[in-house]
PDB file of C-alpha atoms and ligand atoms in Angstrom:
ATOM      1  CA  MET A  21      99.203 113.624 128.224  1.00 95.00           C
ATOM      2  CA  LYS A  22      97.836 110.011 127.678  1.00 97.00           C
ATOM      3  CA  PRO A  23     100.390 107.478 126.441  1.00 97.00           C
ATOM      4  CA  ILE A  24     100.352 106.123 122.968  1.00 98.00           C
ATOM      5  CA  LEU A  25     100.771 102.499 122.028  1.00 98.00           C
ATOM      6  CA  VAL A  26     101.341 101.415 118.422  1.00 98.00           C
ATOM      7  CA  ILE A  27     100.876  97.888 117.345  1.00 98.00           C
ATOM      8  CA  GLY A  28     101.994  97.169 113.883  1.00 98.00           C
ATOM      9  CA  SER A  29     104.551  96.883 111.000  1.00 98.00           C
ATOM     10  CA  LEU A  30     108.090  98.082 110.323  1.00 98.00           C
ATOM     11  CA  ASN A  31     109.337  97.887 106.655  1.00 98.00           C
ATOM     12  CA  MET A  32     112.327  99.071 104.765  1.00 98.00           C
ATOM     13  CA  ASP A  33     110.903 101.056 101.853  1.00 98.00           C
ATOM     14  CA  PHE A  34     112.758 100.604  98.374  1.00 98.00           C
ATOM     15  CA  VAL A  35     111.611 103.754  96.572  1.00 97.00           C
ATOM     16  CA  VAL A  36     112.037 104.729  92.940  1.00 97.00           C
ATOM     17  CA  GLN A  37     110.849 107.988  91.547  1.00 95.00           C
ATOM     18  CA  THR A  38     109.273 107.735  88.151  1.00 96.00           C
ATOM     19  CA  GLU A  39     107.543 110.013  85.609  1.00 95.00           C
ATOM     20  CA  THR A  40     104.432 107.804  85.513  1.00 96.00           C
ATOM     21  CA  LEU A  41     103.346 104.550  87.090  1.00 96.00           C
ATOM     22  CA  PRO A  42     103.880 101.570  84.811  1.00 95.00           C
ATOM     23  CA  LEU A  43     100.938  99.630  83.213  1.00 95.00           C
ATOM     24  CA  PRO A  44     100.695  95.892  83.745  1.00 93.00           C
ATOM     25  CA  GLY A  45     103.389  94.176  81.712  1.00 95.00           C
ATOM     26  CA  GLU A  46     105.230  97.602  81.018  1.00 96.00           C
ATOM     27  CA  THR A  47     108.904  98.374  81.796  1.00 95.00           C
ATOM     28  CA  ILE A  48     109.626 101.952  82.599  1.00 96.00           C
ATOM     29  CA  LYS A  49     112.822 103.882  83.334  1.00 96.00           C
ATOM     30  CA  GLY A  50     112.757 105.251  86.890  1.00 96.00           C
ATOM     31  CA  ARG A  51     114.889 108.066  88.369  1.00 93.00           C
ATOM     32  CA  ASP A  52     116.399 108.100  91.858  1.00 92.00           C
ATOM     33  CA  PHE A  53     116.423 104.958  94.132  1.00 97.00           C
ATOM     34  CA  SER A  54     116.477 105.198  97.984  1.00 97.00           C
ATOM     35  CA  MET A  55     115.941 103.072 100.986  1.00 98.00           C
ATOM     36  CA  ILE A  56     113.842 104.836 103.603  1.00 98.00           C
ATOM     37  CA  PRO A  57     112.452 103.570 106.945  1.00 98.00           C
ATOM     38  CA  GLY A  58     108.664 102.864 106.631  1.00 98.00           C
ATOM     39  CA  GLY A  59     105.883 100.485 107.595  1.00 98.00           C
ATOM     40  CA  LYS A  60     102.452 101.823 108.575  1.00 98.00           C
ATOM     41  CA  GLY A  61     102.851 100.989 112.129  1.00 98.00           C
ATOM     42  CA  ALA A  62     106.415 102.417 112.467  1.00 98.00           C
ATOM     43  CA  ASN A  63     105.382 105.515 110.471  1.00 98.00           C
ATOM     44  CA  GLN A  64     102.508 106.202 112.930  1.00 99.00           C
ATOM     45  CA  ALA A  65     104.844 105.716 115.885  1.00 98.00           C
ATOM     46  CA  VAL A  66     107.432 108.064 114.501  1.00 98.00           C
ATOM     47  CA  ALA A  67     104.685 110.622 113.587  1.00 98.00           C
ATOM     48  CA  ALA A  68     103.153 110.469 117.108  1.00 98.00           C
ATOM     49  CA  ALA A  69     106.532 110.951 118.817  1.00 98.00           C
ATOM     50  CA  ARG A  70     107.857 113.703 116.459  1.00 98.00           C
ATOM     51  CA  LEU A  71     104.644 115.656 117.209  1.00 98.00           C
ATOM     52  CA  GLY A  72     105.084 115.414 120.829  1.00 98.00           C
ATOM     53  CA  GLY A  73     103.432 112.075 122.042  1.00 98.00           C
ATOM     54  CA  SER A  74     104.748 109.597 124.591  1.00 98.00           C
ATOM     55  CA  VAL A  75     105.013 106.524 122.318  1.00 98.00           C
ATOM     56  CA  ARG A  76     105.671 102.695 122.804  1.00 98.00           C
ATOM     57  CA  MET A  77     105.670 100.309 119.739  1.00 98.00           C
ATOM     58  CA  VAL A  78     105.114  96.595 119.531  1.00 98.00           C
ATOM     59  CA  GLY A  79     106.271  94.896 116.368  1.00 98.00           C
ATOM     60  CA  ARG A  80     108.529  92.347 114.834  1.00 98.00           C
ATOM     61  CA  VAL A  81     111.641  92.661 112.731  1.00 98.00           C
ATOM     62  CA  GLY A  82     114.179  90.102 111.368  1.00 98.00           C
ATOM     63  CA  GLN A  83     117.545  89.607 112.938  1.00 98.00           C
ATOM     64  CA  ASP A  84     119.174  91.552 110.010  1.00 98.00           C
ATOM     65  CA  GLU A  85     120.657  94.865 109.086  1.00 98.00           C
ATOM     66  CA  PHE A  86     117.167  96.403 108.186  1.00 98.00           C
ATOM     67  CA  GLY A  87     115.680  95.220 111.402  1.00 98.00           C
ATOM     68  CA  ARG A  88     118.441  97.008 113.466  1.00 98.00           C
ATOM     69  CA  THR A  89     118.244 100.121 111.315  1.00 98.00           C
ATOM     70  CA  LEU A  90     114.490 100.426 111.641  1.00 98.00           C
ATOM     71  CA  THR A  91     114.568  99.707 115.414  1.00 98.00           C
ATOM     72  CA  GLU A  92     117.416 102.312 116.005  1.00 98.00           C
ATOM     73  CA  GLY A  93     115.399 104.731 113.723  1.00 98.00           C
ATOM     74  CA  LEU A  94     112.353 104.462 116.040  1.00 98.00           C
ATOM     75  CA  ALA A  95     114.528 104.945 119.243  1.00 98.00           C
ATOM     76  CA  SER A  96     116.224 108.029 117.734  1.00 97.00           C
ATOM     77  CA  ALA A  97     112.778 109.592 116.956  1.00 98.00           C
ATOM     78  CA  GLY A  98     111.881 109.052 120.707  1.00 98.00           C
ATOM     79  CA  VAL A  99     109.834 105.912 120.468  1.00 98.00           C
ATOM     80  CA  ASP A 100     110.102 103.231 123.130  1.00 98.00           C
ATOM     81  CA  ALA A 101     111.145 100.292 120.791  1.00 98.00           C
ATOM     82  CA  GLY A 102     111.738  97.868 123.632  1.00 97.00           C
ATOM     83  CA  GLN A 103     108.793  95.643 122.479  1.00 98.00           C
ATOM     84  CA  VAL A 104     110.007  95.485 118.722  1.00 98.00           C
ATOM     85  CA  LEU A 105     111.164  91.903 118.823  1.00 98.00           C
ATOM     86  CA  PRO A 106     114.090  90.595 116.564  1.00 98.00           C
ATOM     87  CA  THR A 107     112.795  87.269 115.217  1.00 98.00           C
ATOM     88  CA  SER A 108     115.088  84.447 113.938  1.00 98.00           C
ATOM     89  CA  GLY A 109     114.403  82.690 110.589  1.00 98.00           C
ATOM     90  CA  VAL A 110     112.574  85.561 108.862  1.00 98.00           C
ATOM     91  CA  ALA A 111     113.563  88.716 107.040  1.00 98.00           C
ATOM     92  CA  THR A 112     112.433  92.294 108.133  1.00 98.00           C
ATOM     93  CA  GLY A 113     109.442  93.522 106.124  1.00 98.00           C
ATOM     94  CA  VAL A 114     110.088  95.490 102.908  1.00 98.00           C
ATOM     95  CA  ALA A 115     107.991  97.599 100.695  1.00 98.00           C
ATOM     96  CA  LEU A 116     108.535  98.260  97.068  1.00 98.00           C
ATOM     97  CA  ILE A 117     107.287 101.816  96.234  1.00 97.00           C
ATOM     98  CA  LEU A 118     106.995 103.775  93.044  1.00 97.00           C
ATOM     99  CA  VAL A 119     106.283 107.424  93.233  1.00 96.00           C
ATOM    100  CA  GLU A 120     105.156 109.292  90.050  1.00 95.00           C
ATOM    101  CA  ARG A 121     105.728 113.022  89.219  1.00 92.00           C
ATOM    102  CA  GLU A 122     102.576 114.278  91.122  1.00 91.00           C
ATOM    103  CA  GLY A 123     103.272 112.296  94.237  1.00 90.00           C
ATOM    104  CA  GLN A 124     100.862 109.272  93.782  1.00 91.00           C
ATOM    105  CA  ASN A 125     102.371 105.939  94.621  1.00 94.00           C
ATOM    106  CA  GLN A 126     102.074 102.198  94.206  1.00 95.00           C
ATOM    107  CA  ILE A 127     103.178 100.089  97.031  1.00 96.00           C
ATOM    108  CA  THR A 128     103.686  96.294  97.448  1.00 97.00           C
ATOM    109  CA  ILE A 129     104.809  94.846 100.686  1.00 98.00           C
ATOM    110  CA  ALA A 130     106.577  91.568 101.626  1.00 98.00           C
ATOM    111  CA  ALA A 131     105.466  91.347 105.190  1.00 98.00           C
ATOM    112  CA  GLY A 132     108.356  89.047 106.350  1.00 98.00           C
ATOM    113  CA  ALA A 133     108.629  89.337 110.217  1.00 98.00           C
ATOM    114  CA  ASN A 134     105.523  91.484 110.464  1.00 98.00           C
ATOM    115  CA  ASP A 135     103.458  88.286 109.810  1.00 98.00           C
ATOM    116  CA  ARG A 136     104.980  86.776 112.979  1.00 98.00           C
ATOM    117  CA  LEU A 137     103.364  89.273 115.400  1.00 98.00           C
ATOM    118  CA  GLU A 138     101.052  87.119 117.431  1.00 98.00           C
ATOM    119  CA  PRO A 139      98.555  87.913 120.196  1.00 98.00           C
ATOM    120  CA  PRO A 140     100.781  86.777 123.096  1.00 98.00           C
ATOM    121  CA  ASP A 141     103.359  89.371 121.927  1.00 98.00           C
ATOM    122  CA  LEU A 142     101.014  92.079 122.903  1.00 98.00           C
ATOM    123  CA  GLU A 143     100.574  91.104 126.654  1.00 95.00           C
ATOM    124  CA  PRO A 144     103.779  92.789 128.040  1.00 95.00           C
ATOM    125  CA  ALA A 145     102.916  96.164 126.459  1.00 95.00           C
ATOM    126  CA  PHE A 146      99.343  96.121 127.600  1.00 94.00           C
ATOM    127  CA  GLN A 147     100.349  95.090 131.217  1.00 92.00           C
ATOM    128  CA  ASP A 148     100.994  98.671 132.420  1.00 90.00           C
ATOM    129  CA  PHE A 149      99.046 100.452 129.861  1.00 93.00           C
ATOM    130  CA  SER A 150      95.561 102.014 130.411  1.00 88.00           C
ATOM    131  CA  ARG A 151      93.666 105.112 129.525  1.00 92.00           C
ATOM    132  CA  GLY A 152      95.732 105.771 126.531  1.00 97.00           C
ATOM    133  CA  ILE A 153      95.454 105.842 122.767  1.00 98.00           C
ATOM    134  CA  VAL A 154      96.030 102.585 120.685  1.00 98.00           C
ATOM    135  CA  LEU A 155      96.980 102.841 116.978  1.00 98.00           C
ATOM    136  CA  LEU A 156      96.316  99.820 114.790  1.00 98.00           C
ATOM    137  CA  GLN A 157      96.696  99.078 111.010  1.00 98.00           C
ATOM    138  CA  LEU A 158      96.341  96.043 108.856  1.00 98.00           C
ATOM    139  CA  GLU A 159      99.958  95.081 108.058  1.00 98.00           C
ATOM    140  CA  SER A 160      99.957  92.607 110.995  1.00 98.00           C
ATOM    141  CA  PRO A 161      97.862  89.396 111.196  1.00 98.00           C
ATOM    142  CA  LEU A 162      94.304  90.039 111.557  1.00 98.00           C
ATOM    143  CA  GLN A 163      93.987  87.841 114.603  1.00 98.00           C
ATOM    144  CA  THR A 164      96.752  90.097 116.292  1.00 98.00           C
ATOM    145  CA  VAL A 165      94.825  93.290 115.426  1.00 98.00           C
ATOM    146  CA  GLU A 166      91.595  91.827 116.836  1.00 98.00           C
ATOM    147  CA  ALA A 167      93.384  90.755 120.031  1.00 98.00           C
ATOM    148  CA  ALA A 168      94.917  94.264 120.385  1.00 98.00           C
ATOM    149  CA  ALA A 169      91.372  95.893 119.917  1.00 97.00           C
ATOM    150  CA  ARG A 170      89.901  93.481 122.646  1.00 96.00           C
ATOM    151  CA  LEU A 171      92.734  94.221 125.019  1.00 95.00           C
ATOM    152  CA  ALA A 172      92.387  97.955 124.448  1.00 94.00           C
ATOM    153  CA  CYS A 173      88.674  97.814 125.056  1.00 90.00           C
ATOM    154  CA  ARG A 174      89.240  96.301 128.495  1.00 86.00           C
ATOM    155  CA  ARG A 175      91.656  99.248 129.505  1.00 83.00           C
ATOM    156  CA  GLU A 176      89.526 102.270 128.919  1.00 86.00           C
ATOM    157  CA  THR A 177      91.738 103.243 125.883  1.00 95.00           C
ATOM    158  CA  THR A 178      90.775 105.082 122.594  1.00 97.00           C
ATOM    159  CA  THR A 179      91.414 102.699 119.725  1.00 98.00           C
ATOM    160  CA  ILE A 180      92.118 103.997 116.230  1.00 98.00           C
ATOM    161  CA  LEU A 181      92.237 101.532 113.365  1.00 98.00           C
ATOM    162  CA  ASP A 182      93.696 102.596 109.941  1.00 98.00           C
ATOM    163  CA  PRO A 183      92.269  99.816 107.731  1.00 98.00           C
ATOM    164  CA  ALA A 184      95.289  99.781 105.423  1.00 97.00           C
ATOM    165  CA  PRO A 185      96.080  97.780 103.288  1.00 97.00           C
ATOM    166  CA  ALA A 186      92.292  97.665 102.337  1.00 96.00           C
ATOM    167  CA  ALA A 187      90.590  94.557 103.536  1.00 96.00           C
ATOM    168  CA  ALA A 188      87.041  93.524 104.549  1.00 95.00           C
ATOM    169  CA  LEU A 189      86.734  93.368 108.221  1.00 98.00           C
ATOM    170  CA  PRO A 190      84.644  91.392 110.870  1.00 97.00           C
ATOM    171  CA  GLN A 191      82.120  93.312 112.810  1.00 96.00           C
ATOM    172  CA  THR A 192      83.527  91.744 116.012  1.00 96.00           C
ATOM    173  CA  LEU A 193      86.540  94.018 115.320  1.00 98.00           C
ATOM    174  CA  LEU A 194      84.748  97.041 114.072  1.00 98.00           C
ATOM    175  CA  ARG A 195      82.425  97.215 117.130  1.00 97.00           C
ATOM    176  CA  ASN A 196      85.552  97.475 119.386  1.00 96.00           C
ATOM    177  CA  LEU A 197      86.782 100.628 117.661  1.00 98.00           C
ATOM    178  CA  ASP A 198      86.595 104.225 118.648  1.00 98.00           C
ATOM    179  CA  PHE A 199      87.819 105.456 115.337  1.00 98.00           C
ATOM    180  CA  LEU A 200      88.020 103.860 111.848  1.00 98.00           C
ATOM    181  CA  THR A 201      90.084 105.965 109.498  1.00 98.00           C
ATOM    182  CA  PRO A 202      89.807 104.652 106.000  1.00 98.00           C
ATOM    183  CA  ASN A 203      90.994 106.373 102.831  1.00 97.00           C
ATOM    184  CA  GLU A 204      88.762 106.241  99.777  1.00 97.00           C
ATOM    185  CA  THR A 205      89.889 102.878  98.568  1.00 97.00           C
ATOM    186  CA  GLU A 206      89.621 101.253 101.917  1.00 98.00           C
ATOM    187  CA  ALA A 207      86.114 102.872 102.629  1.00 98.00           C
ATOM    188  CA  LEU A 208      84.634 101.476  99.439  1.00 98.00           C
ATOM    189  CA  LEU A 209      86.071  97.972  99.981  1.00 98.00           C
ATOM    190  CA  LEU A 210      84.680  97.879 103.537  1.00 98.00           C
ATOM    191  CA  LEU A 211      81.310  98.819 102.165  1.00 98.00           C
ATOM    192  CA  GLY A 212      81.410  96.173  99.390  1.00 97.00           C
ATOM    193  CA  GLU A 213      81.481  99.061  96.612  1.00 97.00           C
ATOM    194  CA  PRO A 214      83.625  98.944  93.587  1.00 96.00           C
ATOM    195  CA  PRO A 215      86.863 100.908  93.739  1.00 94.00           C
ATOM    196  CA  GLY A 216      86.909 104.582  92.758  1.00 94.00           C
ATOM    197  CA  GLU A 217      86.971 108.036  94.018  1.00 94.00           C
ATOM    198  CA  ILE A 218      84.559 109.369  96.540  1.00 97.00           C
ATOM    199  CA  ARG A 219      82.878 112.624  95.604  1.00 96.00           C
ATOM    200  CA  LEU A 220      82.701 115.077  98.488  1.00 97.00           C
ATOM    201  CA  GLU A 221      78.902 115.237  98.472  1.00 97.00           C
ATOM    202  CA  ASP A 222      78.711 111.327  98.753  1.00 97.00           C
ATOM    203  CA  ALA A 223      81.122 111.414 101.848  1.00 98.00           C
ATOM    204  CA  PRO A 224      78.487 111.977 104.572  1.00 98.00           C
ATOM    205  CA  ALA A 225      76.238 109.060 103.405  1.00 98.00           C
ATOM    206  CA  LEU A 226      79.290 106.687 102.939  1.00 98.00           C
ATOM    207  CA  GLY A 227      80.484 107.818 106.431  1.00 98.00           C
ATOM    208  CA  ARG A 228      77.103 106.973 108.009  1.00 98.00           C
ATOM    209  CA  ARG A 229      77.173 103.568 106.368  1.00 98.00           C
ATOM    210  CA  LEU A 230      80.651 102.860 107.669  1.00 98.00           C
ATOM    211  CA  LEU A 231      79.489 103.937 111.151  1.00 98.00           C
ATOM    212  CA  GLU A 232      76.693 101.412 110.998  1.00 97.00           C
ATOM    213  CA  LEU A 233      79.463  98.641 110.737  1.00 97.00           C
ATOM    214  CA  GLY A 234      80.325  99.399 114.297  1.00 97.00           C
ATOM    215  CA  PRO A 235      83.012 102.048 115.040  1.00 98.00           C
ATOM    216  CA  ALA A 236      82.082 105.065 117.315  1.00 98.00           C
ATOM    217  CA  THR A 237      83.513 107.510 114.814  1.00 98.00           C
ATOM    218  CA  VAL A 238      84.449 107.411 111.207  1.00 98.00           C
ATOM    219  CA  VAL A 239      87.086 109.705 109.766  1.00 98.00           C
ATOM    220  CA  LEU A 240      87.214 109.401 105.923  1.00 98.00           C
ATOM    221  CA  LYS A 241      90.632 110.483 104.583  1.00 98.00           C
ATOM    222  CA  LEU A 242      89.919 111.998 101.136  1.00 97.00           C
ATOM    223  CA  GLY A 243      93.382 113.181 100.180  1.00 94.00           C
ATOM    224  CA  ASP A 244      93.309 116.712  98.806  1.00 93.00           C
ATOM    225  CA  LYS A 245      89.523 116.911  99.432  1.00 96.00           C
ATOM    226  CA  GLY A 246      90.383 116.847 103.150  1.00 97.00           C
ATOM    227  CA  ALA A 247      88.590 114.583 105.679  1.00 98.00           C
ATOM    228  CA  TRP A 248      84.988 113.779 106.564  1.00 98.00           C
ATOM    229  CA  MET A 249      84.128 112.975 110.113  1.00 98.00           C
ATOM    230  CA  VAL A 250      80.870 111.220 111.164  1.00 98.00           C
ATOM    231  CA  ASN A 251      79.688 109.953 114.529  1.00 98.00           C
ATOM    232  CA  ARG A 252      76.354 109.934 116.336  1.00 95.00           C
ATOM    233  CA  HIS A 253      76.602 113.788 117.066  1.00 95.00           C
ATOM    234  CA  LEU A 254      78.387 115.346 114.077  1.00 95.00           C
ATOM    235  CA  SER A 255      78.953 114.967 110.358  1.00 98.00           C
ATOM    236  CA  ARG A 256      81.515 117.531 109.238  1.00 98.00           C
ATOM    237  CA  HIS A 257      83.999 118.241 106.538  1.00 98.00           C
ATOM    238  CA  PHE A 258      87.538 119.289 107.316  1.00 98.00           C
ATOM    239  CA  PRO A 259      89.112 120.971 104.115  1.00 97.00           C
ATOM    240  CA  ALA A 260      92.644 119.889 103.248  1.00 96.00           C
ATOM    241  CA  TYR A 261      95.456 122.357 103.412  1.00 96.00           C
ATOM    242  CA  SER A 262      96.565 123.141  99.847  1.00 94.00           C
ATOM    243  CA  VAL A 263     100.226 122.028  99.147  1.00 96.00           C
ATOM    244  CA  LYS A 264     102.274 121.209  96.130  1.00 95.00           C
ATOM    245  CA  PRO A 265     102.428 117.334  96.245  1.00 94.00           C
ATOM    246  CA  VAL A 266     105.738 115.548  96.074  1.00 95.00           C
ATOM    247  CA  ASP A 267     105.145 112.173  97.667  1.00 95.00           C
ATOM    248  CA  ALA A 268     101.815 110.992  99.345  1.00 95.00           C
ATOM    249  CA  THR A 269     103.649 108.056 100.947  1.00 97.00           C
ATOM    250  CA  ALA A 270     102.815 108.053 104.789  1.00 97.00           C
ATOM    251  CA  ALA A 271     100.430 110.852 104.597  1.00 97.00           C
ATOM    252  CA  GLY A 272      97.649 108.714 106.069  1.00 98.00           C
ATOM    253  CA  ASP A 273     100.169 107.570 108.712  1.00 98.00           C
ATOM    254  CA  THR A 274     101.118 110.946 109.597  1.00 98.00           C
ATOM    255  CA  PHE A 275      97.400 111.778 109.917  1.00 98.00           C
ATOM    256  CA  ASN A 276      96.720 109.009 112.367  1.00 98.00           C
ATOM    257  CA  GLY A 277      99.911 109.695 114.559  1.00 98.00           C
ATOM    258  CA  ALA A 278      98.958 113.397 114.771  1.00 98.00           C
ATOM    259  CA  LEU A 279      95.309 112.552 115.518  1.00 98.00           C
ATOM    260  CA  ALA A 280      96.500 110.337 118.346  1.00 98.00           C
ATOM    261  CA  VAL A 281      98.743 112.998 119.740  1.00 98.00           C
ATOM    262  CA  SER A 282      96.072 115.761 119.757  1.00 98.00           C
ATOM    263  CA  LEU A 283      93.543 113.466 121.315  1.00 98.00           C
ATOM    264  CA  ALA A 284      96.161 112.405 124.014  1.00 98.00           C
ATOM    265  CA  GLU A 285      96.596 116.097 124.808  1.00 98.00           C
ATOM    266  CA  GLY A 286      92.872 116.423 125.450  1.00 97.00           C
ATOM    267  CA  ALA A 287      92.017 118.397 122.196  1.00 98.00           C
ATOM    268  CA  SER A 288      88.382 118.274 120.936  1.00 97.00           C
ATOM    269  CA  LEU A 289      87.779 116.063 117.928  1.00 97.00           C
ATOM    270  CA  PRO A 290      87.446 118.956 115.394  1.00 97.00           C
ATOM    271  CA  ARG A 291      90.783 120.442 116.773  1.00 97.00           C
ATOM    272  CA  ALA A 292      92.587 117.078 116.562  1.00 98.00           C
ATOM    273  CA  ILE A 293      91.281 116.530 112.933  1.00 98.00           C
ATOM    274  CA  GLY A 294      92.472 119.949 111.955  1.00 97.00           C
ATOM    275  CA  PHE A 295      95.967 119.288 113.373  1.00 98.00           C
ATOM    276  CA  ALA A 296      96.166 115.990 111.715  1.00 98.00           C
ATOM    277  CA  ASN A 297      95.184 117.426 108.274  1.00 97.00           C
ATOM    278  CA  ALA A 298      98.048 119.981 108.639  1.00 98.00           C
ATOM    279  CA  ALA A 299     100.594 117.357 109.582  1.00 98.00           C
ATOM    280  CA  ALA A 300      99.467 115.203 106.630  1.00 98.00           C
ATOM    281  CA  ALA A 301      99.672 117.975 104.275  1.00 97.00           C
ATOM    282  CA  LEU A 302     103.199 118.819 105.408  1.00 98.00           C
ATOM    283  CA  SER A 303     104.331 115.195 104.910  1.00 98.00           C
ATOM    284  CA  VAL A 304     103.110 115.326 101.342  1.00 97.00           C
ATOM    285  CA  THR A 305     105.652 118.078 100.519  1.00 97.00           C
ATOM    286  CA  LEU A 306     108.610 115.938 101.209  1.00 96.00           C
ATOM    287  CA  PRO A 307     109.816 112.483  99.719  1.00 96.00           C
ATOM    288  CA  GLY A 308     109.707 109.296 101.647  1.00 96.00           C
ATOM    289  CA  ALA A 309     107.834 107.772 104.590  1.00 97.00           C
ATOM    290  CA  GLN A 310     109.412 108.525 107.849  1.00 97.00           C
ATOM    291  CA  ALA A 311     111.799 111.039 106.145  1.00 96.00           C
ATOM    292  CA  SER A 312     108.807 113.289 105.318  1.00 97.00           C
ATOM    293  CA  ILE A 313     107.029 113.392 108.772  1.00 98.00           C
ATOM    294  CA  PRO A 314     107.090 116.948 110.193  1.00 98.00           C
ATOM    295  CA  SER A 315     108.169 117.973 113.783  1.00 98.00           C
ATOM    296  CA  ARG A 316     105.773 119.641 116.128  1.00 98.00           C
ATOM    297  CA  SER A 317     107.230 123.177 115.766  1.00 98.00           C
ATOM    298  CA  GLN A 318     106.786 122.778 111.912  1.00 98.00           C
ATOM    299  CA  VAL A 319     103.058 121.808 112.196  1.00 98.00           C
ATOM    300  CA  ASP A 320     102.504 124.636 114.770  1.00 97.00           C
ATOM    301  CA  ARG A 321     104.194 127.238 112.600  1.00 97.00           C
ATOM    302  CA  TYR A 322     102.342 126.058 109.511  1.00 97.00           C
ATOM    303  CA  ARG A 323      98.972 126.142 111.170  1.00 95.00           C
ATOM    304  CA  GLY A 324      99.703 129.708 112.401  1.00 93.00           C
ATOM    305  CA  GLU A 325     100.475 130.718 108.713  1.00 92.00           C
ATOM    306  CA  HIS A 326      97.873 128.787 106.689  1.00 88.00           C
ATOM    307  CA  ARG A 327      94.183 127.672 106.816  1.00 73.00           C
ATOM    308  CA  GLY A 328      92.834 124.199 106.008  1.00 69.00           C
TER     309      GLY A 328
HETATM  310  O1  LIG B   2     101.749 103.924 104.495  1.00 52.87           O
HETATM  311  C1  LIG B   2     103.000 104.020 103.847  1.00 52.87           C
HETATM  312  C2  LIG B   2     103.752 102.666 104.207  1.00 52.87           C
HETATM  313  O2  LIG B   2     103.025 101.606 103.561  1.00 52.87           O
HETATM  314  C3  LIG B   2     105.119 102.569 103.578  1.00 52.87           C
HETATM  315  O3  LIG B   2     106.139 103.142 104.529  1.00 52.87           O
HETATM  316  C4  LIG B   2     105.269 101.241 103.307  1.00 52.87           C
HETATM  317  O4  LIG B   2     106.270 100.533 104.153  1.00 52.87           O
HETATM  318  C5  LIG B   2     104.004 100.483 103.560  1.00 52.87           C
HETATM  319  O5  LIG B   2     103.875  99.843 104.752  1.00 52.87           O
END
């Protein structure tokens, strides 16, 4: 089993369930409020550990109660959180999340300590790390993500970037990636297209255009339409598992954590995407970010009983 290194964010999620999402300027009444550990980096780390990976995380939190809770949460999920650095003078990252009746969400983050993660913070974690899988997202400063991809490249690792939150990215970064895993919004923004939905029949061409930006493989995450994978050898659809959605928060993170574990175990790419699809589908059936991430036995049982 190859080791997995996650470089990224930790947030405390403030979640309110609502009937619908508010329009600009509108006030609506919500239902339940909860605080749930989240952050795209931490979610991917927890997903990879719960699904059986050997996982280390690098990130920053404030020297506050949320920082301690999030770091302890990682450790109790089995993640080596020794490189999650408590940082003075700044608050732990938070996310404000609204989740509507059918599970769709709106998220705003205040990065806090996540914005203090700098390239030199990565060096201790990379010193004894090689031939593993590195998971990256975009809730850390771009220069840190770029430095991580460069360091990973030199160590015969597989680098997976989740380009979330959506942003335009330099080719120097995209060329250093083994996998780019955008959702619909992120894919269209990377291609300079207006926001919208991606029709399944358009996915192969869009995937090829993303491939031309530099990554070795593109996995388009298309929600209930499944995933479309494109590289030099293969262009293939992986249908989604059909579930009743409760909350889509962290479904993409669960997908990436699961993809990393399966690749770390030596699975073929189609098998790894099938596993990631199942883990992500299960995460959508429960509320919250890390609270919704399934265990390995739950995913294995589910795959035995259902087809994607
Ligand atoms: O991907 C879901 C995550 O996005 C949430 O947990 C929130 O913290 C934001 O980072």
